[in-house]
Amino acid sequence: MHAPDVIVVWEPHPGEELFDAVRLLDSAAPRPVLVFTSDVRAETMDAGLAVGIEGWVVNGYAAPRLRSLIQYTIARFRHVRQMREELADLRRRYNERKLIDRAKGILMNARQVSEDEAFRLLRSASMHAKQRIGQVSQQVIDAAQYAEAINRAGRLRMLSQRIVKLHALQLAGIEAAGSRALLADSRQQIDQIVAGLERTLSRPTFGDLLDAAAMSWSAMRTALELPAQDGSLAQLDRQAEQLLAQAERLTSALAMAGAGPSLQVINVAGRQRMLAQRLAKQALMGALLPEVSVVPDDTVAAFEQGLAYLRNAPLSSVAIRESLAAADAAWQEMLRGARSPASAEGRLALARASEELLSLFDQLTDTYEHSMQMLMG
């Protein structure tokens, strides 16, 4: 309370009560502590030194010695504090160096720039934001990690719908061999995505959402083992809708946790992949299973709303605008196929346009994920 220069303690038998008090003192208002005691045990001395007691005198105190002991305790306290500060600064600089190296690597891989140029970007951003370069580097690392996780989780949404679409194309006899190959590839992708997210996501934060998605995929995978027939298609779609819902929850949570407006662009671009597959699936199911109620109008509206959002997004370039124009042309082809899903021509248009849109929005999502604007905030 009085901010003393030193604290002098007489305690014949020091124990945890004293040591707890010294720990609290060290965390709240560090001061030199000098202890006089009659405890001769080495273990107690070690415990005292461990909690930060600088002076420890056993069986002896007298007026002539007190001044020198106090001065020694204060001097040792200053010396230890200086060593701690130097060690903390060394650790901070070492950790900051590691962050800078990681951030440089991300920028170099994403934008194909040199190491010097990557460092220049980090330093410039540091000066602009008035933050340490280590803080900026951490933000780049976090942005890259969340962007990658959103892209991966977003693919789960798409694959849930693509698998049902491919199953329906096999039933319809449209490009059956190609559909079987794409179906096997889709299943492998989901297994890899789930395993990758397990390794990279914080389990305390996202574990419940990831577990729910994994359980939904397990149920869907079981449904895939059934023979390809009309009844199995409806059952598979029900499982796919559960996986879609869980993947949507996970992707939205990641986008909110990242708390960056650029991440929303990645989320929307990734969702366009799903909507293209969903419309093809709905059109095919409506033709193959007239008793199943599907509402493709909502999917069409959502896709066109996403397309408009991406056209007006701040993250843009000549390549992005060209990709969006190509996506618009493929979307028109998709709509033509969706209007005649009962015909072989319409089904073929759905199969090809949906895969073309998937490829285009895969490229766009990757472009947004690795854009300098997104990485640098």
mmCIF file of N, CA and C in Angstrom, residues 275-276 278-280 282-284 296-305 307 311 327-343 345-354 356-357:
data_model
loop_
_atom_site.group_PDB
_atom_site.id
_atom_site.type_symbol
_atom_site.label_atom_id
_atom_site.label_comp_id
_atom_site.label_asym_id
_atom_site.label_seq_id
_atom_site.Cartn_x
_atom_site.Cartn_y
_atom_site.Cartn_z
ATOM 1 N N LEU A 275 -24.149 -23.885 -54.637
ATOM 2 C CA LEU A 275 -25.440 -23.553 -55.232
ATOM 3 C C LEU A 275 -25.553 -24.087 -56.661
ATOM 4 N N ALA A 276 -24.448 -24.061 -57.403
ATOM 5 C CA ALA A 276 -24.475 -24.612 -58.759
ATOM 6 C C ALA A 276 -24.759 -26.112 -58.721
ATOM 7 N N ARG A 278 -26.231 -27.657 -56.303
ATOM 8 C CA ARG A 278 -27.565 -27.845 -55.719
ATOM 9 C C ARG A 278 -28.663 -27.691 -56.775
ATOM 10 N N LEU A 279 -28.516 -26.683 -57.634
ATOM 11 C CA LEU A 279 -29.542 -26.496 -58.664
ATOM 12 C C LEU A 279 -29.566 -27.689 -59.617
ATOM 13 N N ALA A 280 -28.387 -28.172 -60.043
ATOM 14 C CA ALA A 280 -28.342 -29.347 -60.919
ATOM 15 C C ALA A 280 -28.982 -30.545 -60.234
ATOM 16 N N GLN A 282 -31.271 -30.512 -57.806
ATOM 17 C CA GLN A 282 -32.717 -30.312 -57.663
ATOM 18 C C GLN A 282 -33.447 -30.548 -58.992
ATOM 19 N N ALA A 283 -32.871 -30.055 -60.078
ATOM 20 C CA ALA A 283 -33.512 -30.234 -61.382
ATOM 21 C C ALA A 283 -33.582 -31.710 -61.750
ATOM 22 N N LEU A 284 -32.494 -32.443 -61.521
ATOM 23 C CA LEU A 284 -32.468 -33.862 -61.856
ATOM 24 C C LEU A 284 -33.422 -34.660 -60.969
ATOM 25 N N PRO A 296 -36.286 -25.192 -56.747
ATOM 26 C CA PRO A 296 -35.061 -24.629 -57.323
ATOM 27 C C PRO A 296 -35.050 -23.110 -57.389
ATOM 28 N N ASP A 297 -36.243 -22.462 -57.307
ATOM 29 C CA ASP A 297 -36.292 -20.999 -57.426
ATOM 30 C C ASP A 297 -35.443 -20.324 -56.352
ATOM 31 N N ASP A 298 -35.482 -20.856 -55.134
ATOM 32 C CA ASP A 298 -34.677 -20.272 -54.053
ATOM 33 C C ASP A 298 -33.184 -20.384 -54.353
ATOM 34 N N THR A 299 -32.780 -21.506 -54.931
ATOM 35 C CA THR A 299 -31.370 -21.707 -55.270
ATOM 36 C C THR A 299 -30.942 -20.737 -56.366
ATOM 37 N N VAL A 300 -31.806 -20.556 -57.379
ATOM 38 C CA VAL A 300 -31.499 -19.617 -58.466
ATOM 39 C C VAL A 300 -31.320 -18.211 -57.912
ATOM 40 N N ALA A 301 -32.235 -17.784 -57.043
ATOM 41 C CA ALA A 301 -32.161 -16.436 -56.468
ATOM 42 C C ALA A 301 -30.902 -16.262 -55.636
ATOM 43 N N ALA A 302 -30.562 -17.287 -54.845
ATOM 44 C CA ALA A 302 -29.370 -17.197 -53.990
ATOM 45 C C ALA A 302 -28.102 -17.119 -54.837
ATOM 46 N N PHE A 303 -28.034 -17.900 -55.915
ATOM 47 C CA PHE A 303 -26.848 -17.878 -56.772
ATOM 48 C C PHE A 303 -26.686 -16.505 -57.422
ATOM 49 N N GLU A 304 -27.774 -15.970 -57.948
ATOM 50 C CA GLU A 304 -27.678 -14.678 -58.642
ATOM 51 C C GLU A 304 -27.372 -13.550 -57.664
ATOM 52 N N GLN A 305 -27.862 -13.672 -56.444
ATOM 53 C CA GLN A 305 -27.522 -12.683 -55.417
ATOM 54 C C GLN A 305 -26.022 -12.753 -55.085
ATOM 55 N N LEU A 307 -23.678 -13.804 -57.121
ATOM 56 C CA LEU A 307 -22.958 -13.307 -58.285
ATOM 57 C C LEU A 307 -22.887 -11.778 -58.261
ATOM 58 N N ARG A 311 -19.518 -9.321 -57.960
ATOM 59 C CA ARG A 311 -19.226 -8.278 -58.956
ATOM 60 C C ARG A 311 -18.919 -6.950 -58.269
ATOM 61 N N ALA A 327 -18.359 -17.246 -65.585
ATOM 62 C CA ALA A 327 -19.313 -17.910 -64.691
ATOM 63 C C ALA A 327 -20.745 -17.536 -65.058
ATOM 64 N N ASP A 328 -20.956 -16.286 -65.434
ATOM 65 C CA ASP A 328 -22.293 -15.855 -65.833
ATOM 66 C C ASP A 328 -22.753 -16.613 -67.083
ATOM 67 N N ALA A 329 -21.848 -16.810 -68.059
ATOM 68 C CA ALA A 329 -22.198 -17.547 -69.272
ATOM 69 C C ALA A 329 -22.520 -19.003 -68.948
ATOM 70 N N ALA A 330 -21.715 -19.631 -68.078
ATOM 71 C CA ALA A 330 -21.980 -21.015 -67.679
ATOM 72 C C ALA A 330 -23.285 -21.117 -66.901
ATOM 73 N N TRP A 331 -23.593 -20.088 -66.135
ATOM 74 C CA TRP A 331 -24.842 -20.078 -65.367
ATOM 75 C C TRP A 331 -26.053 -20.038 -66.301
ATOM 76 N N GLN A 332 -25.963 -19.284 -67.372
ATOM 77 C CA GLN A 332 -27.066 -19.240 -68.329
ATOM 78 C C GLN A 332 -27.268 -20.617 -68.969
ATOM 79 N N GLU A 333 -26.174 -21.302 -69.258
ATOM 80 C CA GLU A 333 -26.273 -22.664 -69.788
ATOM 81 C C GLU A 333 -26.915 -23.595 -68.761
ATOM 82 N N MET A 334 -26.554 -23.406 -67.501
ATOM 83 C CA MET A 334 -27.152 -24.197 -66.421
ATOM 84 C C MET A 334 -28.656 -23.975 -66.355
ATOM 85 N N LEU A 335 -29.082 -22.729 -66.474
ATOM 86 C CA LEU A 335 -30.513 -22.423 -66.410
ATOM 87 C C LEU A 335 -31.260 -23.053 -67.578
ATOM 88 N N ARG A 336 -30.633 -23.077 -68.735
ATOM 89 C CA ARG A 336 -31.279 -23.719 -69.885
ATOM 90 C C ARG A 336 -31.462 -25.211 -69.620
ATOM 91 N N GLY A 337 -30.454 -25.838 -69.036
ATOM 92 C CA GLY A 337 -30.583 -27.250 -68.700
ATOM 93 C C GLY A 337 -31.629 -27.492 -67.628
ATOM 94 N N ALA A 338 -31.717 -26.569 -66.657
ATOM 95 C CA ALA A 338 -32.677 -26.735 -65.568
ATOM 96 C C ALA A 338 -34.117 -26.619 -66.056
ATOM 97 N N ARG A 339 -34.321 -25.952 -67.196
ATOM 98 C CA ARG A 339 -35.682 -25.810 -67.721
ATOM 99 C C ARG A 339 -36.159 -27.068 -68.451
ATOM 100 N N SER A 340 -35.227 -27.958 -68.805
ATOM 101 C CA SER A 340 -35.635 -29.189 -69.498
ATOM 102 C C SER A 340 -34.863 -30.391 -68.949
ATOM 103 N N PRO A 341 -34.993 -30.672 -67.637
ATOM 104 C CA PRO A 341 -34.208 -31.754 -67.032
ATOM 105 C C PRO A 341 -34.672 -33.148 -67.432
ATOM 106 N N ALA A 342 -35.852 -33.242 -68.057
ATOM 107 C CA ALA A 342 -36.338 -34.563 -68.462
ATOM 108 C C ALA A 342 -35.698 -35.024 -69.759
ATOM 109 N N SER A 343 -35.119 -34.104 -70.539
ATOM 110 C CA SER A 343 -34.504 -34.464 -71.814
ATOM 111 C C SER A 343 -33.030 -34.777 -71.617
ATOM 112 N N GLU A 345 -30.667 -33.842 -73.535
ATOM 113 C CA GLU A 345 -29.905 -32.622 -73.796
ATOM 114 C C GLU A 345 -29.851 -31.731 -72.557
ATOM 115 N N GLY A 346 -30.998 -31.601 -71.889
ATOM 116 C CA GLY A 346 -31.041 -30.788 -70.682
ATOM 117 C C GLY A 346 -30.183 -31.366 -69.575
ATOM 118 N N ARG A 347 -30.215 -32.681 -69.413
ATOM 119 C CA ARG A 347 -29.417 -33.329 -68.367
ATOM 120 C C ARG A 347 -27.922 -33.198 -68.661
ATOM 121 N N LEU A 348 -27.561 -33.312 -69.917
ATOM 122 C CA LEU A 348 -26.160 -33.151 -70.285
ATOM 123 C C LEU A 348 -25.690 -31.723 -70.013
ATOM 124 N N ALA A 349 -26.577 -30.758 -70.309
ATOM 125 C CA ALA A 349 -26.237 -29.358 -70.026
ATOM 126 C C ALA A 349 -26.046 -29.139 -68.530
ATOM 127 N N LEU A 350 -26.900 -29.749 -67.712
ATOM 128 C CA LEU A 350 -26.765 -29.634 -66.255
ATOM 129 C C LEU A 350 -25.443 -30.234 -65.790
ATOM 130 N N ALA A 351 -25.102 -31.398 -66.323
ATOM 131 C CA ALA A 351 -23.869 -32.072 -65.909
ATOM 132 C C ALA A 351 -22.650 -31.224 -66.240
ATOM 133 N N ARG A 352 -22.595 -30.721 -67.468
ATOM 134 C CA ARG A 352 -21.405 -29.998 -67.912
ATOM 135 C C ARG A 352 -21.326 -28.586 -67.327
ATOM 136 N N ALA A 353 -22.451 -27.875 -67.295
ATOM 137 C CA ALA A 353 -22.431 -26.502 -66.772
ATOM 138 C C ALA A 353 -22.131 -26.488 -65.279
ATOM 139 N N SER A 354 -22.658 -27.452 -64.532
ATOM 140 C CA SER A 354 -22.399 -27.475 -63.084
ATOM 141 C C SER A 354 -20.925 -27.736 -62.801
ATOM 142 N N GLU A 356 -18.463 -26.993 -64.899
ATOM 143 C CA GLU A 356 -17.735 -25.800 -65.334
ATOM 144 C C GLU A 356 -17.821 -24.703 -64.280
ATOM 145 N N LEU A 357 -19.002 -24.521 -63.709
ATOM 146 C CA LEU A 357 -19.155 -23.526 -62.643
ATOM 147 C C LEU A 357 -18.322 -23.900 -61.422
#
